[in-house]
mmCIF file of C-alpha atoms in Angstrom:
data_model
loop_
_atom_site.group_PDB
_atom_site.id
_atom_site.type_symbol
_atom_site.label_atom_id
_atom_site.label_comp_id
_atom_site.label_asym_id
_atom_site.label_seq_id
_atom_site.Cartn_x
_atom_site.Cartn_y
_atom_site.Cartn_z
ATOM 1 C CA UNK A 1 29.126 8.149 -3.109
ATOM 2 C CA UNK A 2 26.713 8.115 -6.234
ATOM 3 C CA UNK A 3 23.889 9.605 -4.565
ATOM 4 C CA UNK A 4 21.317 11.647 -6.667
ATOM 5 C CA UNK A 5 19.085 14.661 -4.477
ATOM 6 C CA UNK A 6 15.805 15.589 -7.580
ATOM 7 C CA UNK A 7 13.672 18.521 -5.986
ATOM 8 C CA UNK A 8 10.433 18.232 -7.256
ATOM 9 C CA UNK A 9 8.791 21.266 -8.764
ATOM 10 C CA UNK A 10 5.697 22.369 -11.078
ATOM 11 C CA UNK A 11 8.096 22.624 -13.587
ATOM 12 C CA UNK A 12 10.864 19.367 -13.166
ATOM 13 C CA UNK A 13 8.857 15.388 -12.628
ATOM 14 C CA UNK A 14 11.014 13.656 -10.340
ATOM 15 C CA UNK A 15 9.051 10.602 -10.689
ATOM 16 C CA UNK A 16 8.679 11.395 -14.641
ATOM 17 C CA UNK A 17 12.846 10.648 -14.059
ATOM 18 C CA UNK A 18 13.011 8.003 -11.545
ATOM 19 C CA UNK A 19 10.757 6.068 -14.089
ATOM 20 C CA UNK A 20 12.843 6.820 -16.702
ATOM 21 C CA UNK A 21 16.104 6.251 -15.248
ATOM 22 C CA UNK A 22 15.021 2.397 -14.026
ATOM 23 C CA UNK A 23 17.430 -0.280 -12.946
ATOM 24 C CA UNK A 24 20.100 2.557 -13.579
ATOM 25 C CA UNK A 25 18.539 4.781 -10.986
ATOM 26 C CA UNK A 26 21.757 5.427 -8.003
ATOM 27 C CA UNK A 27 20.743 5.995 -4.795
ATOM 28 C CA UNK A 28 17.570 8.852 -4.223
ATOM 29 C CA UNK A 29 17.065 11.787 -1.984
ATOM 30 C CA UNK A 30 13.566 13.355 -3.267
ATOM 31 C CA UNK A 31 12.533 16.909 -1.639
ATOM 32 C CA UNK A 32 8.914 17.789 -2.080
ATOM 33 C CA UNK A 33 6.449 20.591 -0.696
ATOM 34 C CA UNK A 34 4.315 18.285 0.472
ATOM 35 C CA UNK A 35 3.561 14.458 1.852
ATOM 36 C CA UNK A 36 1.387 13.672 -1.158
ATOM 37 C CA UNK A 37 4.284 11.505 -2.872
ATOM 38 C CA UNK A 38 6.213 9.893 0.302
ATOM 39 C CA UNK A 39 4.154 6.499 0.169
ATOM 40 C CA UNK A 40 5.520 6.525 -3.705
ATOM 41 C CA UNK A 41 8.940 6.865 -2.349
ATOM 42 C CA UNK A 42 8.435 4.177 -0.137
ATOM 43 C CA UNK A 43 7.194 2.153 -2.375
ATOM 44 C CA UNK A 44 10.381 2.929 -4.441
ATOM 45 C CA UNK A 45 12.430 2.466 -1.786
ATOM 46 C CA UNK A 46 14.435 5.643 -2.239
ATOM 47 C CA UNK A 47 17.105 6.410 0.334
ATOM 48 C CA UNK A 48 14.680 9.808 1.856
ATOM 49 C CA UNK A 49 12.300 11.816 1.223
ATOM 50 C CA UNK A 50 12.199 15.391 2.900
ATOM 51 C CA UNK A 51 9.037 17.551 3.113
ATOM 52 C CA UNK A 52 10.726 21.185 2.547
ATOM 53 C CA UNK A 53 11.630 23.362 3.440
ATOM 54 C CA UNK A 54 13.521 21.323 5.966
ATOM 55 C CA UNK A 55 16.672 22.357 8.233
ATOM 56 C CA UNK A 56 20.437 21.274 7.292
ATOM 57 C CA UNK A 57 20.001 18.688 9.880
ATOM 58 C CA UNK A 58 17.589 17.015 8.511
ATOM 59 C CA UNK A 59 19.460 17.109 4.918
ATOM 60 C CA UNK A 60 22.148 15.333 6.716
ATOM 61 C CA UNK A 61 20.229 12.098 8.199
ATOM 62 C CA UNK A 62 19.094 12.154 4.507
ATOM 63 C CA UNK A 63 22.973 12.083 3.456
ATOM 64 C CA UNK A 64 23.143 9.578 6.429
ATOM 65 C CA UNK A 65 20.845 7.246 5.326
ATOM 66 C CA UNK A 66 21.850 7.406 1.104
ATOM 67 C CA UNK A 67 25.280 6.694 2.728
ATOM 68 C CA UNK A 68 23.989 3.010 4.550
ATOM 69 C CA UNK A 69 22.281 2.226 1.634
ATOM 70 C CA UNK A 70 24.903 2.733 0.092
ATOM 71 C CA UNK A 71 27.701 0.810 2.362
ATOM 72 C CA UNK A 72 25.518 -2.302 2.700
ATOM 73 C CA UNK A 73 26.985 -4.486 0.410
ATOM 74 C CA UNK A 74 25.254 -6.184 -2.275
ATOM 75 C CA UNK A 75 21.855 -3.475 -1.655
ATOM 76 C CA UNK A 76 20.588 -3.027 -4.880
ATOM 77 C CA UNK A 77 21.146 -7.060 -6.253
ATOM 78 C CA UNK A 78 19.044 -7.469 -2.938
ATOM 79 C CA UNK A 79 16.004 -4.689 -3.819
ATOM 80 C CA UNK A 80 16.478 -6.302 -7.453
ATOM 81 C CA UNK A 81 15.679 -9.782 -6.625
ATOM 82 C CA UNK A 82 12.859 -8.943 -3.993
ATOM 83 C CA UNK A 83 11.013 -7.262 -6.416
ATOM 84 C CA UNK A 84 11.788 -9.937 -9.239
ATOM 85 C CA UNK A 85 10.165 -12.639 -6.371
ATOM 86 C CA UNK A 86 7.375 -9.799 -5.480
ATOM 87 C CA UNK A 87 6.382 -9.817 -9.516
ATOM 88 C CA UNK A 88 6.437 -13.735 -9.668
ATOM 89 C CA UNK A 89 4.429 -14.284 -6.713
ATOM 90 C CA UNK A 90 1.856 -11.899 -7.678
ATOM 91 C CA UNK A 91 2.352 -13.472 -11.200
ATOM 92 C CA UNK A 92 1.716 -17.661 -9.933
ATOM 93 C CA UNK A 93 -1.687 -17.396 -7.977
ATOM 94 C CA UNK A 94 -4.508 -15.080 -8.323
ATOM 95 C CA UNK A 95 -6.012 -15.966 -4.894
ATOM 96 C CA UNK A 96 -2.314 -16.096 -2.570
ATOM 97 C CA UNK A 97 -2.804 -17.205 0.659
ATOM 98 C CA UNK A 98 -0.479 -14.427 1.855
ATOM 99 C CA UNK A 99 1.114 -11.313 0.640
ATOM 100 C CA UNK A 100 4.638 -10.098 0.469
ATOM 101 C CA UNK A 101 5.042 -6.497 1.799
ATOM 102 C CA UNK A 102 7.626 -3.411 2.422
ATOM 103 C CA UNK A 103 7.893 -3.997 6.151
ATOM 104 C CA UNK A 104 10.169 -0.801 6.519
ATOM 105 C CA UNK A 105 13.461 -1.699 5.443
ATOM 106 C CA UNK A 106 12.586 -5.799 4.876
ATOM 107 C CA UNK A 107 9.964 -7.530 3.041
ATOM 108 C CA UNK A 108 7.692 -9.339 4.993
ATOM 109 C CA UNK A 109 4.927 -12.141 4.168
ATOM 110 C CA UNK A 110 1.498 -11.360 5.915
ATOM 111 C CA UNK A 111 -1.462 -13.823 5.611
ATOM 112 C CA UNK A 112 -4.266 -12.916 3.332
ATOM 113 C CA UNK A 113 -6.349 -14.466 6.573
ATOM 114 C CA UNK A 114 -4.447 -11.734 9.020
ATOM 115 C CA UNK A 115 -5.926 -8.384 6.698
ATOM 116 C CA UNK A 116 -8.708 -6.992 7.851
ATOM 117 C CA UNK A 117 -9.598 -4.519 5.151
ATOM 118 C CA UNK A 118 -7.976 -3.208 2.499
ATOM 119 C CA UNK A 119 -8.451 0.211 1.362
ATOM 120 C CA UNK A 120 -7.973 1.947 -2.138
ATOM 121 C CA UNK A 121 -5.559 4.940 -1.952
ATOM 122 C CA UNK A 122 -4.928 6.658 -5.500
ATOM 123 C CA UNK A 123 -2.348 3.684 -7.622
ATOM 124 C CA UNK A 124 -2.161 1.916 -4.524
ATOM 125 C CA UNK A 125 -4.119 -0.245 -1.810
ATOM 126 C CA UNK A 126 -3.814 -0.677 1.737
ATOM 127 C CA UNK A 127 -3.673 -3.541 3.875
ATOM 128 C CA UNK A 128 -4.974 -3.112 7.079
ATOM 129 C CA UNK A 129 -3.562 -5.611 9.182
ATOM 130 C CA UNK A 130 -3.963 -5.133 13.330
ATOM 131 C CA UNK A 131 -2.198 -1.442 14.008
ATOM 132 C CA UNK A 132 -0.165 -1.925 10.853
ATOM 133 C CA UNK A 133 -0.689 -0.620 7.231
ATOM 134 C CA UNK A 134 1.241 -1.498 4.547
ATOM 135 C CA UNK A 135 1.339 -0.116 0.685
ATOM 136 C CA UNK A 136 0.925 -2.007 -2.009
ATOM 137 C CA UNK A 137 0.783 -0.776 -6.147
ATOM 138 C CA UNK A 138 -2.300 -2.797 -7.215
ATOM 139 C CA UNK A 139 -5.864 -1.908 -7.720
ATOM 140 C CA UNK A 140 -8.882 -2.687 -5.925
ATOM 141 C CA UNK A 141 -10.317 -4.227 -8.995
ATOM 142 C CA UNK A 142 -6.780 -7.007 -8.772
ATOM 143 C CA UNK A 143 -7.371 -7.008 -5.106
ATOM 144 C CA UNK A 144 -10.869 -8.213 -5.107
ATOM 145 C CA UNK A 145 -9.898 -10.573 -7.254
ATOM 146 C CA UNK A 146 -7.057 -12.015 -5.898
ATOM 147 C CA UNK A 147 -8.692 -11.950 -2.696
ATOM 148 C CA UNK A 148 -11.981 -13.820 -3.808
ATOM 149 C CA UNK A 149 -12.944 -17.276 -2.181
ATOM 150 C CA UNK A 150 -10.398 -15.843 0.611
ATOM 151 C CA UNK A 151 -13.212 -14.609 2.596
ATOM 152 C CA UNK A 152 -13.554 -11.078 1.492
ATOM 153 C CA UNK A 153 -15.859 -8.616 0.660
ATOM 154 C CA UNK A 154 -16.419 -5.495 -1.259
ATOM 155 C CA UNK A 155 -18.507 -3.204 0.529
ATOM 156 C CA UNK A 156 -17.665 -0.352 -1.403
ATOM 157 C CA UNK A 157 -15.240 0.946 -4.207
ATOM 158 C CA UNK A 158 -12.668 2.017 -1.763
ATOM 159 C CA UNK A 159 -12.852 -0.563 0.407
ATOM 160 C CA UNK A 160 -12.596 -4.674 0.859
ATOM 161 C CA UNK A 161 -13.147 -6.161 4.494
ATOM 162 C CA UNK A 162 -12.311 -10.023 5.452
ATOM 163 C CA UNK A 163 -15.639 -10.599 7.256
ATOM 164 C CA UNK A 164 -14.355 -12.331 9.703
ATOM 165 C CA UNK A 165 -12.930 -9.406 11.385
ATOM 166 C CA UNK A 166 -16.497 -7.411 11.369
ATOM 167 C CA UNK A 167 -17.910 -6.720 14.529
ATOM 168 C CA UNK A 168 -21.224 -5.777 12.979
ATOM 169 C CA UNK A 169 -23.753 -4.611 10.393
ATOM 170 C CA UNK A 170 -26.605 -2.530 10.628
ATOM 171 C CA UNK A 171 -28.945 -0.518 7.638
ATOM 172 C CA UNK A 172 -27.812 2.838 6.693
ATOM 173 C CA UNK A 173 -29.509 5.319 5.580
ATOM 174 C CA UNK A 174 -32.019 2.490 3.736
ATOM 175 C CA UNK A 175 -29.515 1.980 0.709
ATOM 176 C CA UNK A 176 -26.162 1.030 2.899
ATOM 177 C CA UNK A 177 -24.668 -0.696 5.643
ATOM 178 C CA UNK A 178 -22.557 0.556 8.114
ATOM 179 C CA UNK A 179 -19.743 -2.631 9.394
ATOM 180 C CA UNK A 180 -18.132 -1.915 12.616
ATOM 181 C CA UNK A 181 -14.421 -3.873 13.041
ATOM 182 C CA UNK A 182 -13.261 -5.568 15.477
ATOM 183 C CA UNK A 183 -10.665 -2.732 15.893
ATOM 184 C CA UNK A 184 -13.304 -0.237 16.292
ATOM 185 C CA UNK A 185 -12.574 0.510 12.585
ATOM 186 C CA UNK A 186 -16.597 2.025 10.992
ATOM 187 C CA UNK A 187 -17.083 1.085 7.116
ATOM 188 C CA UNK A 188 -19.976 2.762 4.933
ATOM 189 C CA UNK A 189 -21.177 0.088 2.101
ATOM 190 C CA UNK A 190 -21.556 2.138 -0.877
ATOM 191 C CA UNK A 191 -25.039 2.126 -2.920
ATOM 192 C CA UNK A 192 -24.181 -0.139 -5.838
ATOM 193 C CA UNK A 193 -22.993 -2.721 -3.456
ATOM 194 C CA UNK A 194 -26.047 -2.808 -1.651
ATOM 195 C CA UNK A 195 -28.295 -5.764 -3.531
ATOM 196 C CA UNK A 196 -24.995 -7.785 -3.267
ATOM 197 C CA UNK A 197 -24.083 -7.538 0.347
ATOM 198 C CA UNK A 198 -28.160 -8.333 1.144
ATOM 199 C CA UNK A 199 -28.268 -11.328 -0.822
ATOM 200 C CA UNK A 200 -25.021 -12.536 0.996
ATOM 201 C CA UNK A 201 -26.211 -11.503 4.329
ATOM 202 C CA UNK A 202 -29.393 -13.352 3.611
ATOM 203 C CA UNK A 203 -27.048 -16.436 2.646
ATOM 204 C CA UNK A 204 -25.655 -16.295 6.462
#
């Protein structure tokens, strides 16, 4: 079995190695000191991401995951095709009615209307759909543009909300608004968005 185990450190940038390797990357396990790279490993479909120090049993499970990945016939080709499909979907429409997301070991479609709110997370955005969260490699500006006209509204540099998911709105700290979503999530708007929100709210 062709398995790569990369140990992240201050001297070794494993993500740069992965980027440089590209399509020729073998089934890979990353070992790191923190969970900071877990979302990226998930997005890259790595076999496993281990936060060290870890036990022998944990490493054994990681190897088992990697072997199972290799044993699935045509696995890499399937993922490559799905990534290609994802790219073509992104390019085909600036205002998609649904999104292709990584859902554990499969790809699933979620409807834009089912997204409650979008959260910024470094080089990713998090789509909050009910009790589930999906990491998507994108920017908030791009998401704002793609969701324009889909009943979504940006209220903060790190938050876009679905207006149909809003339970209540109230003034907050004089220059901000407090949004409570149907699931109880509370979000505070940013000052720079005050005038835009006021105009939207006044229109009803």
